[in-house]
């Protein structure tokens, strides 16, 4: 019994030390959602990702990047739950490749200090967030199917044959969302502010 108490005490002290060292503690949650689109319209999976973002609490911003994406940005403004939509347009963003999009996300993170950055659990999201994670020294959490708290997520592993609960102590959580696990947010009724003017010329593509 004495050993059991010591063991539990050690775990509690370690957990407290990690929380104290984590700069995210004390910050209000704020989320940036990377919008997947074809230029004129938003990928429907984004509506499910927005629902996951709502479960984190705090304001939700979105970023629409591409060589011509005004239509998609205007549609994103109508999604319920989004407060602000940023638009980045430029020739180098054609195809929304990871090498072009990740520097924009990195710059936005530096300016706004988001606690979470979310993307669809598609090839699109899974290409971009790992590259961003390497720049931020953060391990992305992929294919979540549940949100337990701002730092704890449920995801599938082993090709969907097992479920794992993961707690992240990173100050920034990079998360891809499995669309089928969350209901779709309403694509109408939102009135997000649209902030255009971000240009690919402002970023170095590495």
Short mmCIF file of N, CA and C in Angstrom, two decimals, residues 10-105:
data_model
loop_
_atom_site.label_atom_id
_atom_site.label_comp_id
_atom_site.label_asym_id
_atom_site.label_seq_id
_atom_site.Cartn_x
_atom_site.Cartn_y
_atom_site.Cartn_z
N UNK A 10 4.02 10.10 -7.29
CA UNK A 10 5.04 10.39 -8.31
C UNK A 10 4.38 10.76 -9.64
N UNK A 11 3.33 10.01 -9.99
CA UNK A 11 2.62 10.30 -11.24
C UNK A 11 1.95 11.67 -11.19
N UNK A 12 1.37 12.01 -10.04
CA UNK A 12 0.70 13.29 -9.90
C UNK A 12 1.69 14.44 -10.01
N UNK A 13 2.86 14.28 -9.38
CA UNK A 13 3.88 15.33 -9.42
C UNK A 13 4.43 15.50 -10.83
N UNK A 14 4.62 14.38 -11.53
CA UNK A 14 5.12 14.44 -12.90
C UNK A 14 4.13 15.14 -13.81
N UNK A 15 2.84 14.79 -13.64
CA UNK A 15 1.80 15.42 -14.46
C UNK A 15 1.72 16.91 -14.18
N UNK A 16 1.84 17.30 -12.91
CA UNK A 16 1.79 18.72 -12.54
C UNK A 16 2.98 19.47 -13.12
N UNK A 17 4.15 18.84 -13.11
CA UNK A 17 5.35 19.47 -13.66
C UNK A 17 5.22 19.69 -15.15
N UNK A 18 4.64 18.72 -15.84
CA UNK A 18 4.44 18.87 -17.28
C UNK A 18 3.46 20.00 -17.59
N UNK A 19 2.40 20.09 -16.81
CA UNK A 19 1.43 21.16 -17.01
C UNK A 19 2.05 22.52 -16.75
N UNK A 20 2.89 22.61 -15.73
CA UNK A 20 3.53 23.88 -15.41
C UNK A 20 4.49 24.30 -16.53
N UNK A 21 5.17 23.30 -17.12
CA UNK A 21 6.14 23.59 -18.17
C UNK A 21 5.49 23.85 -19.51
N UNK A 22 4.22 23.51 -19.64
CA UNK A 22 3.54 23.63 -20.92
C UNK A 22 3.02 25.05 -21.09
N UNK A 23 3.52 25.81 -22.09
CA UNK A 23 3.09 27.20 -22.28
C UNK A 23 1.65 27.33 -22.72
N UNK A 24 1.02 26.21 -23.12
CA UNK A 24 -0.39 26.28 -23.53
C UNK A 24 -1.31 26.45 -22.34
N UNK A 25 -0.85 26.01 -21.14
CA UNK A 25 -1.69 26.12 -19.96
C UNK A 25 -1.90 27.59 -19.64
N UNK A 26 -3.14 27.97 -19.42
CA UNK A 26 -3.42 29.37 -19.15
C UNK A 26 -3.83 30.14 -20.40
N UNK A 27 -3.60 29.57 -21.58
CA UNK A 27 -4.03 30.21 -22.82
C UNK A 27 -5.46 29.75 -23.12
N UNK A 28 -6.27 30.68 -23.60
CA UNK A 28 -7.61 30.31 -24.03
C UNK A 28 -7.51 29.60 -25.36
N UNK A 29 -8.36 28.60 -25.55
CA UNK A 29 -8.33 27.84 -26.79
C UNK A 29 -8.69 28.74 -27.97
N UNK A 30 -7.98 28.54 -29.07
CA UNK A 30 -8.28 29.22 -30.33
C UNK A 30 -7.84 28.29 -31.44
N UNK A 31 -8.65 28.17 -32.47
CA UNK A 31 -8.41 27.15 -33.49
C UNK A 31 -8.36 27.75 -34.87
N UNK A 32 -7.39 27.30 -35.66
CA UNK A 32 -7.32 27.62 -37.08
C UNK A 32 -7.64 26.37 -37.87
N UNK A 33 -8.60 26.46 -38.78
CA UNK A 33 -8.98 25.32 -39.62
C UNK A 33 -8.52 25.59 -41.04
N UNK A 34 -7.79 24.65 -41.57
CA UNK A 34 -7.33 24.73 -42.96
C UNK A 34 -8.45 24.21 -43.86
N UNK A 35 -8.92 25.08 -44.75
CA UNK A 35 -10.06 24.74 -45.60
C UNK A 35 -9.59 24.07 -46.89
N UNK A 36 -10.11 22.89 -47.13
CA UNK A 36 -9.85 22.17 -48.38
C UNK A 36 -10.92 22.59 -49.39
N UNK A 37 -10.51 22.86 -50.61
CA UNK A 37 -11.47 23.40 -51.59
C UNK A 37 -10.98 23.14 -53.01
N UNK A 38 -11.87 23.43 -53.97
CA UNK A 38 -11.51 23.30 -55.38
C UNK A 38 -11.47 24.65 -56.08
N UNK A 39 -11.40 25.70 -55.30
CA UNK A 39 -11.36 27.05 -55.85
C UNK A 39 -12.69 27.75 -55.72
N UNK A 40 -13.76 27.09 -56.11
CA UNK A 40 -15.08 27.71 -56.07
C UNK A 40 -15.93 27.22 -54.91
N UNK A 41 -15.64 26.04 -54.38
CA UNK A 41 -16.46 25.50 -53.30
C UNK A 41 -15.62 24.77 -52.26
N UNK A 42 -16.16 24.69 -51.06
CA UNK A 42 -15.47 24.06 -49.93
C UNK A 42 -15.73 22.55 -49.96
N UNK A 43 -14.69 21.77 -49.67
CA UNK A 43 -14.88 20.33 -49.55
C UNK A 43 -15.85 20.05 -48.38
N UNK A 44 -16.89 19.24 -48.62
CA UNK A 44 -17.88 18.98 -47.56
C UNK A 44 -17.27 18.44 -46.26
N UNK A 45 -16.14 17.76 -46.34
CA UNK A 45 -15.51 17.23 -45.13
C UNK A 45 -15.16 18.34 -44.15
N UNK A 46 -14.97 19.56 -44.66
CA UNK A 46 -14.62 20.68 -43.78
C UNK A 46 -15.72 20.97 -42.77
N UNK A 47 -16.96 20.69 -43.13
CA UNK A 47 -18.08 20.94 -42.21
C UNK A 47 -17.97 20.05 -40.97
N UNK A 48 -17.46 18.85 -41.16
CA UNK A 48 -17.27 17.93 -40.05
C UNK A 48 -16.07 18.37 -39.19
N UNK A 49 -15.04 18.88 -39.86
CA UNK A 49 -13.86 19.37 -39.13
C UNK A 49 -14.22 20.57 -38.28
N UNK A 50 -15.12 21.42 -38.77
CA UNK A 50 -15.57 22.57 -37.98
C UNK A 50 -16.31 22.11 -36.73
N UNK A 51 -17.10 21.04 -36.84
CA UNK A 51 -17.79 20.50 -35.66
C UNK A 51 -16.77 20.05 -34.61
N UNK A 52 -15.71 19.39 -35.05
CA UNK A 52 -14.65 18.99 -34.11
C UNK A 52 -14.02 20.21 -33.47
N UNK A 53 -13.81 21.26 -34.25
CA UNK A 53 -13.21 22.49 -33.72
C UNK A 53 -14.11 23.13 -32.67
N UNK A 54 -15.42 23.07 -32.86
CA UNK A 54 -16.35 23.65 -31.89
C UNK A 54 -16.22 22.98 -30.53
N UNK A 55 -15.92 21.69 -30.52
CA UNK A 55 -15.80 20.95 -29.26
C UNK A 55 -14.60 21.40 -28.44
N UNK A 56 -13.66 22.10 -29.07
CA UNK A 56 -12.47 22.59 -28.36
C UNK A 56 -12.75 23.89 -27.63
N UNK A 57 -13.81 24.59 -28.02
CA UNK A 57 -14.12 25.88 -27.42
C UNK A 57 -13.26 26.98 -28.01
N UNK A 58 -13.60 28.22 -27.71
CA UNK A 58 -12.82 29.34 -28.20
C UNK A 58 -13.14 29.70 -29.64
N UNK A 59 -12.58 30.80 -30.13
CA UNK A 59 -12.85 31.26 -31.49
C UNK A 59 -12.27 30.32 -32.53
N UNK A 60 -12.96 30.26 -33.68
CA UNK A 60 -12.50 29.44 -34.81
C UNK A 60 -12.23 30.36 -35.99
N UNK A 61 -11.01 30.34 -36.49
CA UNK A 61 -10.65 31.03 -37.72
C UNK A 61 -10.41 29.99 -38.80
N UNK A 62 -10.48 30.41 -40.05
CA UNK A 62 -10.23 29.50 -41.16
C UNK A 62 -9.29 30.17 -42.15
N UNK A 63 -8.52 29.37 -42.86
CA UNK A 63 -7.62 29.86 -43.89
C UNK A 63 -7.94 29.15 -45.20
N UNK A 64 -8.15 29.93 -46.23
CA UNK A 64 -8.40 29.41 -47.58
C UNK A 64 -7.23 29.85 -48.44
N UNK A 65 -6.49 28.90 -48.98
CA UNK A 65 -5.30 29.22 -49.78
C UNK A 65 -5.41 28.58 -51.15
N UNK A 66 -5.00 29.32 -52.17
CA UNK A 66 -5.05 28.79 -53.52
C UNK A 66 -4.70 29.86 -54.53
N UNK A 67 -4.64 29.49 -55.81
CA UNK A 67 -4.31 30.48 -56.83
C UNK A 67 -5.54 31.29 -57.23
N UNK A 68 -6.72 30.74 -56.98
CA UNK A 68 -7.97 31.45 -57.25
C UNK A 68 -9.05 30.82 -56.37
N UNK A 69 -9.34 31.44 -55.26
CA UNK A 69 -10.19 30.77 -54.26
C UNK A 69 -11.21 31.69 -53.62
N UNK A 70 -11.55 32.79 -54.29
CA UNK A 70 -12.49 33.73 -53.70
C UNK A 70 -13.85 33.09 -53.45
N UNK A 71 -14.30 32.26 -54.40
CA UNK A 71 -15.60 31.61 -54.25
C UNK A 71 -15.64 30.70 -53.04
N UNK A 72 -14.57 29.93 -52.86
CA UNK A 72 -14.50 29.03 -51.70
C UNK A 72 -14.44 29.83 -50.40
N UNK A 73 -13.72 30.96 -50.42
CA UNK A 73 -13.61 31.78 -49.21
C UNK A 73 -14.97 32.36 -48.82
N UNK A 74 -15.72 32.81 -49.82
CA UNK A 74 -17.05 33.36 -49.53
C UNK A 74 -17.98 32.29 -48.99
N UNK A 75 -17.85 31.07 -49.50
CA UNK A 75 -18.67 29.97 -48.98
C UNK A 75 -18.27 29.64 -47.55
N UNK A 76 -16.96 29.67 -47.26
CA UNK A 76 -16.48 29.38 -45.91
C UNK A 76 -17.03 30.37 -44.89
N UNK A 77 -17.22 31.61 -45.32
CA UNK A 77 -17.76 32.64 -44.41
C UNK A 77 -19.17 32.30 -43.93
N UNK A 78 -19.88 31.49 -44.69
CA UNK A 78 -21.25 31.14 -44.34
C UNK A 78 -21.35 29.95 -43.40
N UNK A 79 -20.23 29.26 -43.15
CA UNK A 79 -20.26 28.08 -42.28
C UNK A 79 -20.46 28.51 -40.83
N UNK A 80 -21.43 27.91 -40.20
CA UNK A 80 -21.74 28.24 -38.81
C UNK A 80 -20.58 27.87 -37.89
N UNK A 81 -20.15 28.82 -37.09
CA UNK A 81 -19.09 28.57 -36.12
C UNK A 81 -17.78 29.26 -36.43
N UNK A 82 -17.56 29.66 -37.68
CA UNK A 82 -16.32 30.34 -38.05
C UNK A 82 -16.48 31.84 -37.82
N UNK A 83 -15.49 32.44 -37.14
CA UNK A 83 -15.56 33.87 -36.85
C UNK A 83 -14.84 34.71 -37.89
N UNK A 84 -13.75 34.16 -38.45
CA UNK A 84 -12.97 34.93 -39.42
C UNK A 84 -12.37 33.99 -40.45
N UNK A 85 -12.37 34.43 -41.71
CA UNK A 85 -11.78 33.65 -42.80
C UNK A 85 -10.65 34.46 -43.42
N UNK A 86 -9.46 33.89 -43.43
CA UNK A 86 -8.31 34.51 -44.08
C UNK A 86 -8.16 33.92 -45.48
N UNK A 87 -7.75 34.74 -46.42
CA UNK A 87 -7.57 34.28 -47.80
C UNK A 87 -6.13 34.56 -48.22
N UNK A 88 -5.48 33.52 -48.74
CA UNK A 88 -4.14 33.67 -49.31
C UNK A 88 -4.20 33.21 -50.77
N UNK A 89 -3.91 34.12 -51.67
CA UNK A 89 -3.97 33.80 -53.09
C UNK A 89 -2.63 34.10 -53.76
N UNK A 90 -2.29 33.28 -54.73
CA UNK A 90 -1.07 33.50 -55.49
C UNK A 90 -0.80 32.32 -56.40
N UNK A 91 -0.01 32.56 -57.43
CA UNK A 91 0.25 31.53 -58.42
C UNK A 91 0.92 30.30 -57.82
N UNK A 92 1.78 30.51 -56.84
CA UNK A 92 2.52 29.38 -56.26
C UNK A 92 1.62 28.46 -55.43
N UNK A 93 0.40 28.93 -55.11
CA UNK A 93 -0.52 28.14 -54.31
C UNK A 93 -1.44 27.26 -55.16
N UNK A 94 -1.22 27.25 -56.45
CA UNK A 94 -2.02 26.40 -57.32
C UNK A 94 -1.82 24.94 -56.92
N UNK A 95 -2.91 24.23 -56.74
CA UNK A 95 -2.83 22.84 -56.31
C UNK A 95 -2.70 22.68 -54.81
N UNK A 96 -2.53 23.79 -54.08
CA UNK A 96 -2.46 23.78 -52.62
C UNK A 96 -1.46 22.74 -52.10
N UNK A 97 -0.27 22.74 -52.67
CA UNK A 97 0.74 21.77 -52.27
C UNK A 97 1.32 22.15 -50.90
N UNK A 98 1.77 21.14 -50.18
CA UNK A 98 2.24 21.33 -48.81
C UNK A 98 3.39 22.32 -48.73
N UNK A 99 4.29 22.29 -49.72
CA UNK A 99 5.46 23.17 -49.70
C UNK A 99 5.07 24.64 -49.78
N UNK A 100 3.91 24.92 -50.37
CA UNK A 100 3.45 26.30 -50.50
C UNK A 100 2.55 26.73 -49.35
N UNK A 101 1.70 25.82 -48.89
CA UNK A 101 0.71 26.17 -47.86
C UNK A 101 1.31 26.21 -46.46
N UNK A 102 2.21 25.28 -46.15
CA UNK A 102 2.73 25.21 -44.77
C UNK A 102 3.45 26.48 -44.31
N UNK A 103 4.19 27.21 -45.17
CA UNK A 103 4.79 28.46 -44.68
C UNK A 103 3.75 29.51 -44.30
N UNK A 104 2.61 29.49 -44.99
CA UNK A 104 1.54 30.43 -44.65
C UNK A 104 0.97 30.11 -43.27
N UNK A 105 0.75 28.83 -43.02
CA UNK A 105 0.25 28.41 -41.70
C UNK A 105 1.26 28.75 -40.60
#
